[in-house]
XYZ file of C-alpha atoms in Angstrom:
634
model
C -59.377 12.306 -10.699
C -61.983 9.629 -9.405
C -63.509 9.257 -6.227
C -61.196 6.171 -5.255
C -57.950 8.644 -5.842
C -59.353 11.601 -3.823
C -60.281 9.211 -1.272
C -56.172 7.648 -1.417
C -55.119 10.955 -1.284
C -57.132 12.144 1.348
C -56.272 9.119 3.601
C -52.262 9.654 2.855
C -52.493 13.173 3.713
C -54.269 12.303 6.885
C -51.148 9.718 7.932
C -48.643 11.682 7.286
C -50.375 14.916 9.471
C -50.972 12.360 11.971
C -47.364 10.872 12.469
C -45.883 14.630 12.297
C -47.755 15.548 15.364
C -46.904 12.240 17.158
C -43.876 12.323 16.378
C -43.368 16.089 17.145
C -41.011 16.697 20.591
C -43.101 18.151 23.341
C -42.426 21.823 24.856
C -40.388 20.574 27.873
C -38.490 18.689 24.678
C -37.891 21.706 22.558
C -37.450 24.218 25.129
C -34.402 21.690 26.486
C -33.019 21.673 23.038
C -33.197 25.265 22.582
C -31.012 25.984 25.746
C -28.225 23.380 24.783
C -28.018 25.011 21.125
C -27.605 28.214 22.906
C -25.496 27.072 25.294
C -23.391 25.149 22.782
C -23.274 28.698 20.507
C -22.171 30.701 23.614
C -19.054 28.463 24.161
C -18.440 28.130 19.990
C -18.425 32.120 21.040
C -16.371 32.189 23.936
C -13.822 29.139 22.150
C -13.293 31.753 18.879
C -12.639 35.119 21.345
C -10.338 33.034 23.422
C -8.148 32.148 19.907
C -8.573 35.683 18.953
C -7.672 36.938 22.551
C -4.453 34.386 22.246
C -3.532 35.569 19.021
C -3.902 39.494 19.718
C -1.097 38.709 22.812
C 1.345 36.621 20.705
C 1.170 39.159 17.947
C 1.408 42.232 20.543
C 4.469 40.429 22.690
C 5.848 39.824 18.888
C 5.539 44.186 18.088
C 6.878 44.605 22.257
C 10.100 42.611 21.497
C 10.359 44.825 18.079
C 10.111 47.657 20.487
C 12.257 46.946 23.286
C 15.925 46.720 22.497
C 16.591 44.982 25.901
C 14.008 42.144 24.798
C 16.216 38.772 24.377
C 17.394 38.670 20.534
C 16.018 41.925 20.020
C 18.244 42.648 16.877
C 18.066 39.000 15.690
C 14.052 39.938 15.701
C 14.858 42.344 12.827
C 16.567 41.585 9.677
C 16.420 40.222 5.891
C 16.286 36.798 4.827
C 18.975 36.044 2.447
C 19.576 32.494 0.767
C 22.287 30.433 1.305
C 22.556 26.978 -0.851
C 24.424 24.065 -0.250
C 24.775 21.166 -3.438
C 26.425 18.433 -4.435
C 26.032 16.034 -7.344
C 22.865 14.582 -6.209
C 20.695 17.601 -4.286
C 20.766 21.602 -3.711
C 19.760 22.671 -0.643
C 18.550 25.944 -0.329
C 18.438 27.808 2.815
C 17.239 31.032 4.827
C 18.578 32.768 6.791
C 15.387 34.007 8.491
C 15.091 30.597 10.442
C 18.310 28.698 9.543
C 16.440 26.156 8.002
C 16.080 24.642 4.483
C 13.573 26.044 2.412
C 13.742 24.418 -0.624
C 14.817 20.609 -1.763
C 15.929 20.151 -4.959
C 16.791 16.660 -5.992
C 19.312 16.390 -9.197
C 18.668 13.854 -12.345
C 14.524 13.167 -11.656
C 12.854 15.083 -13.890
C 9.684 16.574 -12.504
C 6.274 16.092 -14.454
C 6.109 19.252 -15.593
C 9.358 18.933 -18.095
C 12.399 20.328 -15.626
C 15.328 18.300 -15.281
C 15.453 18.202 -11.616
C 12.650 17.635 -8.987
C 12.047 19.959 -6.541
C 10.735 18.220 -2.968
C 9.078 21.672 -1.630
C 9.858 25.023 -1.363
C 9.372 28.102 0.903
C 5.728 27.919 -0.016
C 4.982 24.397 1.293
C 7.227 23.746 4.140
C 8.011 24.533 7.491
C 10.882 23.783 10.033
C 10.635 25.778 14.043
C 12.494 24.702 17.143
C 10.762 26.458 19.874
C 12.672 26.517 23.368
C 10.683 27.272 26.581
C 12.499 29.626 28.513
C 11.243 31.335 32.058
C 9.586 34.533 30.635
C 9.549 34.038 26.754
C 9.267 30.830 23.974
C 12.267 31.302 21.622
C 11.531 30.439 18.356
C 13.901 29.708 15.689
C 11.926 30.456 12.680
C 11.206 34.242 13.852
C 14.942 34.543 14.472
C 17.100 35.964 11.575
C 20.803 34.258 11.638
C 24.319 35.515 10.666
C 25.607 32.950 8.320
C 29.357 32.103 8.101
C 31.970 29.826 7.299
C 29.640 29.006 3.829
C 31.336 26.477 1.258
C 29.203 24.002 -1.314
C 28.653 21.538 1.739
C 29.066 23.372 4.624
C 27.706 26.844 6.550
C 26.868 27.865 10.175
C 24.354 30.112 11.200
C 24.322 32.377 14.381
C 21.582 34.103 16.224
C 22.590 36.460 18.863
C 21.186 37.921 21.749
C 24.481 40.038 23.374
C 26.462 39.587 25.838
C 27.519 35.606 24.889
C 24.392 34.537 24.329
C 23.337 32.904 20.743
C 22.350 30.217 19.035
C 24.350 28.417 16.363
C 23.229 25.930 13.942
C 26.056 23.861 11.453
C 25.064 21.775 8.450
C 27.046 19.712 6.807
C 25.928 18.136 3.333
C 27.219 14.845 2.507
C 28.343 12.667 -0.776
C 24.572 12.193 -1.892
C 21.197 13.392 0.087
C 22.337 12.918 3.639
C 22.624 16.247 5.649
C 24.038 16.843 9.051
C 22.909 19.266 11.632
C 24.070 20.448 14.946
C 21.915 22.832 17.183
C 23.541 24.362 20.320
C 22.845 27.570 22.713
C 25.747 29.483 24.301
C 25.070 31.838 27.979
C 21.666 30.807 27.918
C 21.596 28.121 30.686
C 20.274 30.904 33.339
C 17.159 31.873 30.880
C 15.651 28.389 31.398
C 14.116 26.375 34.566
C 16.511 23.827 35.666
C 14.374 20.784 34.390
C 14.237 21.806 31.269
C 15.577 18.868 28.816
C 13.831 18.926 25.915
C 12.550 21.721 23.116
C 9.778 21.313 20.534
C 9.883 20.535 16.643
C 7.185 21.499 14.669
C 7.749 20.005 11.253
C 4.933 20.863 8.528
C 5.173 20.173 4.359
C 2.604 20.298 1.720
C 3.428 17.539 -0.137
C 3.017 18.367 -4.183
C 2.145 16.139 -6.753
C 5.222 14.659 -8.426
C 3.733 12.316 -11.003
C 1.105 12.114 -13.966
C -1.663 10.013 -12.028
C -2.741 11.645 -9.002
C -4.924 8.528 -7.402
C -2.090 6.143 -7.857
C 0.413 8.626 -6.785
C -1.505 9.053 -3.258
C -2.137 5.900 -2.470
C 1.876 5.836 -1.663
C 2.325 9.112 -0.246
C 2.210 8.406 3.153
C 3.714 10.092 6.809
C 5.615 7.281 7.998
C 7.595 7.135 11.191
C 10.121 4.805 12.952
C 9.549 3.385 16.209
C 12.834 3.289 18.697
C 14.061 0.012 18.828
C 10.893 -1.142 16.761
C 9.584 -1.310 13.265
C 7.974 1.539 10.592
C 4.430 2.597 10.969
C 2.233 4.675 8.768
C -0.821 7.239 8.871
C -3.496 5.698 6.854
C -2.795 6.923 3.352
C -6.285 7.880 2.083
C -7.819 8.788 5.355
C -7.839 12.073 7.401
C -5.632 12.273 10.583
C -5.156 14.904 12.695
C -2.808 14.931 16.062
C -3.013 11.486 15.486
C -0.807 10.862 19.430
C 1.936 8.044 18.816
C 3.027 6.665 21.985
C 5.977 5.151 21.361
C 9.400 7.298 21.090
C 10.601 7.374 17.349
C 13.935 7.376 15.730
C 12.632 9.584 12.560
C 9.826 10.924 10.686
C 9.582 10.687 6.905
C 6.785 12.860 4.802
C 6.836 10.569 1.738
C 5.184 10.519 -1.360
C 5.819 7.702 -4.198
C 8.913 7.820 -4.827
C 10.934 10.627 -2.551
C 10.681 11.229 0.932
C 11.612 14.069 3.212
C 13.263 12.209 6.360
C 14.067 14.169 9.767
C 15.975 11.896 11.963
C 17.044 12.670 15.600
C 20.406 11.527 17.568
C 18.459 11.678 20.928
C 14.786 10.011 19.385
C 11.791 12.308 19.600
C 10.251 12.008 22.693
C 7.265 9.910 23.315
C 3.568 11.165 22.670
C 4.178 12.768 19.296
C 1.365 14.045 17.449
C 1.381 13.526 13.915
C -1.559 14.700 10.887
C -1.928 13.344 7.774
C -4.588 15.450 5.645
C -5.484 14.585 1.656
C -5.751 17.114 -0.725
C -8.018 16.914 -3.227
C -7.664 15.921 -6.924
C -6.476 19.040 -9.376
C -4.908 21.064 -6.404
C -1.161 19.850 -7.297
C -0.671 18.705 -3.669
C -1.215 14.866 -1.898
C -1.511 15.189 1.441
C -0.941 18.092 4.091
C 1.498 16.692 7.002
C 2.657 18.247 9.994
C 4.523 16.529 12.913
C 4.684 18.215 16.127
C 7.382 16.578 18.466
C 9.483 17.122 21.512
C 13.184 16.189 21.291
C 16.673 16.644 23.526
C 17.784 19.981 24.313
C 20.936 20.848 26.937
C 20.402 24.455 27.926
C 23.793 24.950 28.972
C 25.578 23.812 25.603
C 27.531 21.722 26.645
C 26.044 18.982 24.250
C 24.688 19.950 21.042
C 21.275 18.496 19.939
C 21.597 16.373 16.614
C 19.931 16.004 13.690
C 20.151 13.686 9.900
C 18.052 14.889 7.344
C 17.527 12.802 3.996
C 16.397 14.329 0.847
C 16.083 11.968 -1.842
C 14.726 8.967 -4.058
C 12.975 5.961 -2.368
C 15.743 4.005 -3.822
C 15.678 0.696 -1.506
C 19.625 0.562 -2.588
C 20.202 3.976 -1.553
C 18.511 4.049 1.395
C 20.415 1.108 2.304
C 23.801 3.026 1.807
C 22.456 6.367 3.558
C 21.886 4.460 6.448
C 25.542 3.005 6.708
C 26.280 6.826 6.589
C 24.726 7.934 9.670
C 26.584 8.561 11.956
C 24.281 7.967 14.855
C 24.881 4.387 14.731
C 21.103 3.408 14.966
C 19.153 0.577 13.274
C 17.238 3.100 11.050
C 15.896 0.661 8.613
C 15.141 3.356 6.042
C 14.574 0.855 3.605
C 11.143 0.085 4.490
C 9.897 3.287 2.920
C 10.266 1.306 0.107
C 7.429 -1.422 0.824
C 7.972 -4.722 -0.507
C 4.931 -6.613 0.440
C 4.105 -8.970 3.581
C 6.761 -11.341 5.073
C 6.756 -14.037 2.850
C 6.271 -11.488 -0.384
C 9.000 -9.392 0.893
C 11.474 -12.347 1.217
C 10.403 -12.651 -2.826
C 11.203 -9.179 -3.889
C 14.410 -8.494 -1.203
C 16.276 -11.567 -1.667
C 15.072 -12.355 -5.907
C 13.264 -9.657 -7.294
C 15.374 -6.794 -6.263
C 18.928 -8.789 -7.416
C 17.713 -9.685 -10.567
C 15.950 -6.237 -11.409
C 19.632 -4.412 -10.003
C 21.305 -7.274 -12.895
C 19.395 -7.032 -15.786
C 18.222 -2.930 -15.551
C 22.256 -2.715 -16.168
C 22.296 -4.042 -19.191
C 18.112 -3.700 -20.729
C 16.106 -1.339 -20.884
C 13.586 -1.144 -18.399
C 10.415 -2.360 -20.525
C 12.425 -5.887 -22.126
C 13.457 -5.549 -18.435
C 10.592 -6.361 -17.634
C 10.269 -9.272 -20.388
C 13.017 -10.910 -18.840
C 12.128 -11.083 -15.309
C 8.610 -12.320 -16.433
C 10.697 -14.965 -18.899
C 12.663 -16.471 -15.611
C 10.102 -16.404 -13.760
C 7.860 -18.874 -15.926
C 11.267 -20.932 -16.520
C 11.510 -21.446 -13.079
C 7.736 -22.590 -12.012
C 7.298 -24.410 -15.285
C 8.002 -27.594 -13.928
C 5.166 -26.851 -10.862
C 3.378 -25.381 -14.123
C 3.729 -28.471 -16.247
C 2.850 -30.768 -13.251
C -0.562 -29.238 -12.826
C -1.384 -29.616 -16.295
C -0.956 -33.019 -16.394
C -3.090 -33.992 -13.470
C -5.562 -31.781 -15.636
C -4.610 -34.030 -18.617
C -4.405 -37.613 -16.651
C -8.514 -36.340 -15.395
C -9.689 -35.337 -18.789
C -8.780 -38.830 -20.293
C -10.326 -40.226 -17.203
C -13.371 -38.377 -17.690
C -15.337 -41.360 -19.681
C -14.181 -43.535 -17.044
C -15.515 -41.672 -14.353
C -18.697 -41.362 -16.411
C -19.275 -44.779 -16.713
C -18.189 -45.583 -12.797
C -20.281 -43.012 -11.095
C -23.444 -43.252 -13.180
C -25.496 -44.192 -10.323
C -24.803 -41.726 -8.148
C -26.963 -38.674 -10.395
C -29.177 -37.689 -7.578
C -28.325 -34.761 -5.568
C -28.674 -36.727 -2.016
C -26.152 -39.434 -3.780
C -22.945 -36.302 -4.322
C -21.225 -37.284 -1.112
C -21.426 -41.385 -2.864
C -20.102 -39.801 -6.332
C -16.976 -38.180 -4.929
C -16.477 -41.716 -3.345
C -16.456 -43.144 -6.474
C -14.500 -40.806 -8.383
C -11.888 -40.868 -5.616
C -11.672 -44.719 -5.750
C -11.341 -44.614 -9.391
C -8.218 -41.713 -9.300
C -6.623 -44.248 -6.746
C -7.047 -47.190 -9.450
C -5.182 -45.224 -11.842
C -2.563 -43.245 -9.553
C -4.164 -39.900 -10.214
C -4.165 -37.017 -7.747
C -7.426 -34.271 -8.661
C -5.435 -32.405 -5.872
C -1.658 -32.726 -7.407
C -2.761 -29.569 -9.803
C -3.904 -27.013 -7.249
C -1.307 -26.678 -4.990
C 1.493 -26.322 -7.510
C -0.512 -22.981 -8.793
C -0.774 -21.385 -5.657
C 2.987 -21.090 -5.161
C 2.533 -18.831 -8.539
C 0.371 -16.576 -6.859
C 2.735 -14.972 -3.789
C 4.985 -14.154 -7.231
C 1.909 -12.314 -8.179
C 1.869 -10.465 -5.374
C 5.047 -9.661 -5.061
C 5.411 -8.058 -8.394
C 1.954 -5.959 -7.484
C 4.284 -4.593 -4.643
C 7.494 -4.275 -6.050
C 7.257 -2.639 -9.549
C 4.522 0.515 -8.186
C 7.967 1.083 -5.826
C 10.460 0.431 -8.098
C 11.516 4.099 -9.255
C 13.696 2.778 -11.616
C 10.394 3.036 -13.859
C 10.078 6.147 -13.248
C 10.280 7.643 -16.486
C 11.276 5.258 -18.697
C 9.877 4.583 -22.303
C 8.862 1.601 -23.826
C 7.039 1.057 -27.472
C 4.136 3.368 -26.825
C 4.547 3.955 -23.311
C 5.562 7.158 -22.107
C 6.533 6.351 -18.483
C 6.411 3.238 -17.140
C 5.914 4.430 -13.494
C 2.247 5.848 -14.451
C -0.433 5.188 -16.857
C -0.679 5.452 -20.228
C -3.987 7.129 -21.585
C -4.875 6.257 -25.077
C -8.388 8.294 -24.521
C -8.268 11.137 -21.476
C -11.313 13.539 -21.115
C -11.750 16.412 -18.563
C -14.448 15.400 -16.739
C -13.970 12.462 -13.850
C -16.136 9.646 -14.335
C -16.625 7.620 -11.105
C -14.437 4.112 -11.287
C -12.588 4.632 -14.302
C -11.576 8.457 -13.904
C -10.271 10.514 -17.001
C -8.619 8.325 -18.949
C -8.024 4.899 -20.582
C -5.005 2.948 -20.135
C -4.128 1.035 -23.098
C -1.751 -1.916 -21.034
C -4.410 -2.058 -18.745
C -6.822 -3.025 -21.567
C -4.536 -5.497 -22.842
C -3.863 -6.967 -19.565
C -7.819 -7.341 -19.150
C -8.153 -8.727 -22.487
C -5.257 -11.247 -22.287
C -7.298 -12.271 -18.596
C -10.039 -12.905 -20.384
C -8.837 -15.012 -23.051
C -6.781 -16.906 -20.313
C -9.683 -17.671 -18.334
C -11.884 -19.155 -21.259
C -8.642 -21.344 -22.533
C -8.570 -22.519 -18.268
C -12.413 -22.943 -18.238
C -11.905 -25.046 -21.610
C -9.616 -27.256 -20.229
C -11.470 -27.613 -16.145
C -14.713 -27.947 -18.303
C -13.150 -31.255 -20.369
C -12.737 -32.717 -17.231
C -16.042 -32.563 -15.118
C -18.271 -35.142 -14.293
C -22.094 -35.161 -14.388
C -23.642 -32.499 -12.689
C -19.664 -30.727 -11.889
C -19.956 -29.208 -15.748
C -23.106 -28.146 -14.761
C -21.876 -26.293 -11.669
C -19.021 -24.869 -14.190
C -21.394 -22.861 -16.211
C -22.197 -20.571 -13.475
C -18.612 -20.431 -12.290
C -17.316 -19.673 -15.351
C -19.648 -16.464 -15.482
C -17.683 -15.429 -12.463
C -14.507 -16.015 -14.232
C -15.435 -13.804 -16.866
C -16.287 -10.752 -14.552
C -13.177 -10.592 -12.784
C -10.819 -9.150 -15.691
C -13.629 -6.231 -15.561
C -13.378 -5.871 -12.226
C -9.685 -5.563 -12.328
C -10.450 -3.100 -15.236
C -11.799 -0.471 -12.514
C -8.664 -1.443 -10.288
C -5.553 -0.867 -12.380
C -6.980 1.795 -14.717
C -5.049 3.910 -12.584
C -2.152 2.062 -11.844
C 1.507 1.672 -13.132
C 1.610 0.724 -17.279
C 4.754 -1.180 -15.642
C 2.531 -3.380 -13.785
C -0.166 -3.534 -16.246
C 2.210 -4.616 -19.074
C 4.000 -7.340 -16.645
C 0.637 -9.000 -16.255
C -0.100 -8.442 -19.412
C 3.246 -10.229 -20.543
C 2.600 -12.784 -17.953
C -0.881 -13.971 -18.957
C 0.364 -14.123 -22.632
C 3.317 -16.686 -21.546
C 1.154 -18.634 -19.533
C -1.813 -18.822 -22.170
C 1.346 -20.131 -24.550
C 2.844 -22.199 -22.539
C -0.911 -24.014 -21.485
C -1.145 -23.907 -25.486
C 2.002 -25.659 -26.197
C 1.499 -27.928 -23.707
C -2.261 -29.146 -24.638
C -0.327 -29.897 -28.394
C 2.130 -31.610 -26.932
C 0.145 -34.097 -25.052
C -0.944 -37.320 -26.893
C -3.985 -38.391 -24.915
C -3.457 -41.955 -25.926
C -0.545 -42.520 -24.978
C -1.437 -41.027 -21.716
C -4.211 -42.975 -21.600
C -2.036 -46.217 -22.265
C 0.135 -45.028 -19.551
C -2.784 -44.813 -16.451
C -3.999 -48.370 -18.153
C -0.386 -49.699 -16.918
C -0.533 -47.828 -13.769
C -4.116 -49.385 -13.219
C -2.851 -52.968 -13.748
C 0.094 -52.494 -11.492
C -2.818 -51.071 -8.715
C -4.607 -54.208 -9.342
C -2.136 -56.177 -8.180
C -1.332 -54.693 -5.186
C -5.159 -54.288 -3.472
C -3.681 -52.716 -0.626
C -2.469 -49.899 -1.745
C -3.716 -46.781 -0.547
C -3.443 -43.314 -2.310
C -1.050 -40.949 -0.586
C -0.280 -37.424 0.371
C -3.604 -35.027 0.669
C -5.659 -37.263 -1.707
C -5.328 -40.187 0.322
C -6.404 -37.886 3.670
C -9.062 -36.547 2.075
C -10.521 -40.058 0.305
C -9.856 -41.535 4.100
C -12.185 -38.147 5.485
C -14.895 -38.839 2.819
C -14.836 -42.601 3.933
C -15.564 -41.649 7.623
C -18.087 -39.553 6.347
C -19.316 -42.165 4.347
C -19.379 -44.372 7.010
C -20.814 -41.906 9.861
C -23.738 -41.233 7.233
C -24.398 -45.351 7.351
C -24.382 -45.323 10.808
C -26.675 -42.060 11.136
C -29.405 -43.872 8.713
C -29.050 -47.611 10.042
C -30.077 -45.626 13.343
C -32.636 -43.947 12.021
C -34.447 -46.975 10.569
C -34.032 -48.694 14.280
C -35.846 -45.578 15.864
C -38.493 -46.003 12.833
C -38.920 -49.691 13.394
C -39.395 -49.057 17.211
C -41.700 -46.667 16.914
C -43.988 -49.303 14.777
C -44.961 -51.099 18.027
């Protein structure tokens, strides 16, 4: 080490000793800061004895009521839980006894990812039902109760807890044609055991919602706690974000824990009181579970009996067509709109998908299977914007035999002060000839809300679910052509072959589109292309590291889509004499000549009369400028 190095060395080590003890907090500083830690670790202290000390009570008031056969529902305090199931064609319901609740969901003909034939929603392991009622000396909870259970057929049973002497508790179910069940809730004697202003009781609803599909990221990013305002529209806890007690301050109609394509619903007759508080937790990736919900709530209750307190649960498929027809089966006669768990997009993408998309999927997934399904839809759909499709090639076309034209007419303008001159020109010259640069765009934006609407519909559409096409396993998920064990950040643990394709085929569509923009630019414009088309290039990798993960259903419609296009623009270019459509804008240009005062029309002509203020503002702006520069010579 030379002198110069020791020297650095010395001088850095002399800094940083320097800016520790500047920077250092004084002893006033640090003694302050050590008596908030300790007084923040006292009340930590004191906060975990009090939860202990609360605990300790409700577990030694839960051993007194064991002990004391005069405690209310002393004898329905002891017991064992015994299962009671109610099916039809469509779900099993199993229940306990121990709580009177349903403790497992089982829906019928969705086979679960795991190979069984039927999907099971949750079981006692992973969800929770309690109605808690606050009486003067005690909180009766339902789920520590143990019910008699009577009056049991396939669809039908009531359960009973009593406390003596007239007073009980009876719940009835009643399962209907499909996945809607029916509950009543009711007290008998019990009016005197609560304060007169007591109206309401508290739900405590909690599920651990499993994973149901192969691809856990796409999969969550639908799972979602979703909830229905009274008298309002559906709302949603952030899907990929942590919420806890998250207060909602409206009162609600239901509560759905959803995940892609089933949902748990809990509707009530009398709405859920205002100020519910609702948590939304994700799991993480490899624990078999989405997202941890829980949705504590406060609903009607009549202590006297004399009107029971009313619930509709749904267990089922996000089936926008079946949700429709559960909803005509309530028999609360509310405006549940249980269809939005099935999200179609924004307003004007939802008016695609409910009133096109959705008919013609019902249609053709009747007679096709779900991958030429698929075909088909993408088929019509080109069939009916090829005419917007064909227009905007043309204007493409009409430019590109233009383009020596333009050359020759705008010349002059090659310096870059002189752009706002060329555009001038070039406008002047589309007007000779009739052309419209603009005619071409806005037919290929009404493409795009199509687009969209397909990148919300077919993720919800759990018709896919399942089904096979060519190589694809299930067109509801991915499929992997490589998968590792390890998860590398933006792609994850696989590769998904329609996802490839669907970049490729972008690719390949974007150079034949760059071809044909390129053939007609002007002077420095093809310049300006080269970097643009770079851009171009680095968006079907981007959307690589997007839909990796998503649907092969998707992947494989855009992949379809790009392929019809990329033929269609093919067929098209071979199909277009450029002489005669040269001949043709000669014609149109004579007829223009005689007729000087036309004008173009539409957006061209407002734009070419906005450049020609501009034009003319900028001539005014200079002309003034040379007067001030004139005057200031003498």
């Amino acid at each position: 080490m030379d002198r110069n190095n020791l020297i650095g060395f010395v001088l850095i080590a002399v800094v940083i000793i320097v800016f520790s003890w500047w920077s250092a907090p004084s002893a006033e500083e640090q003694r302050a800061a050590f008596v908030q830690d300790s007084i923040a670790q006292v009340e930590q202290l004191k906060a975990e004895k009090q939860k202990q000390i609360v605990k300790a009570k409700a577990v030694e008031a839960k051993k007194k009521a064991l002990e004391d056969t005069t405690a209310l529902f002393h004898n329905a305090l002891n017991g064992t839980g015994e299962k009671v199931v109610l099916k039809n064609e469509k779900v099993e319901l199993t229940f306990n006894t121990k709580g009177a609740t349903v403790e497992q969901a089982v829906v019928k003909g969705f086979p679960d990812r795991k190979g069984n034939p039927d999907v099971t929603l949750f079981d006692a392991s992973t969800q929770s039902l309690n109605f808690t009622f606050s009486a003067k000396e005690t909180n009766i909870s339902t789920q520590d109760l143990y019910f008699n259970v009577s009056e049991v057929t396939d669809t039908t049973a009531v359960f009973t807890a009593e406390a003596g002497n007239g007073k009980e508790i009876i719940i009835n179910y009643l399962l209907g044609k499909d996945y809607m069940l029916h509950m009543k809730m009711q007290v008998n004697g019990m009016a005197g055991l609560f304060p007169p202003t007591t109206s309401t009781m508290d739900v405590n609803w909690k599920e651990l919602c499993p994973q149901q599909e192969k691809g856990f990221t796409f999969e969550n990013r639908y799972a979602t706690l979703t909830y229905k305002e009274k008298n309002g529209s559906t709302d949603h806890l952030n899907e990929m974000s942590e919420k806890r007690d998250e207060r909602v301050e409206e009162s609600l109609d239901w509560v759905a824990f959803k995940d892609q394509f089933f949902s748990s619903i809990m509707i009530a007759k009398t709405d859920f009181a205002k100020d519910a508080l609702m948590t939304s937790i994700p799991q993480e990736k490899g624990s078999g579970y989405l997202k941890q919900y829980e949705a504590k709530m406060k609903t009607f209750f009549d202590p006297t009996g004399n009107t029971p307190s009313e619930f509709e649960f749904y267990f089922g498929p996000n089936d926008f067509r079946k949700l429709q027809s559960v909803e005509e089966e309530s028999t609360f006669g509310k405006e549940l709109k249980l269809k939005k768990l099935v999200y179609l997009g924004w307003p004007i993408v939802r008016i695609i998908n409910r009133w096109f998309i959705l008919y013609v999927f019902d249609w053709l997934s009747k007679l096709f299977p779900m991958g030429i399904v698929l075909i088909l839809i993408t088929l019509l759909l080109k069939a009916i914007t090829f005419p917007l499709v064909k227009k905007s090639y043309m204007s493409s076309a009409k430019m590109r035999v233009l383009k020596p034209k333009l050359e020759e007419a705008t010349k002059q303008f090659d310096k870059p002060e002189d752009q706002m001159q060329k555009q001038q020109a070039m406008m002047a010259e589309y007007s000779k000839y009739g052309v419209s640069p603009l005619s071409g765009c806005l037919p290929m934006l009404i493409q795009m809300p199509i687009w969209i609407a397909m990148f919300n519909y077919v993720p919800n559409a759990i018709q896919l679910r399942g089904e096979s096409f060519l190589w694809i396993n299930d067109l509801s998920t991915y499929d992997p052509i490589v998968e590792w064990s390890t998860n590398i950040w933006g792609i994850g643990d696989h590769l998904s072959l329609t996802c490839i394709l669907f970049c490729v085929a972008n690719i390949l569509y974007s150079y034949m589109t760059m071809r044909q923009q390129k053939d007609q630019m002007v002077g420095q414009q093809a310049e300006q292309m080269k970097m643009m088309q770079w851009m171009m290039y680095l968006m079907p990798l981007m959307f690589f590291f997007m839909f990796n993960d998503y649907s092969s259903g998707l992947n494989f419609y855009y992949f379809i889509s790009l392929f019809f296009s990329a033929a269609i623009m093919w067929t098209l270019r071979k199909t277009t004499n450029d002489k005669k459509l040269l001949a043709i804008l000669e014609a149109k240009y004579q007829e223009n000549k005689n007729n000087p005062k036309r004008k173009m029309g539409g957006l061209a002509g407002r734009l070419q009369a906005m450049q020609e203020q501009q034009m003319e503002m900028q001539r005014k702006r200079e002309e003034l400028e040379r007067k001030r520069k004139n005057l200031g010579k003498y």
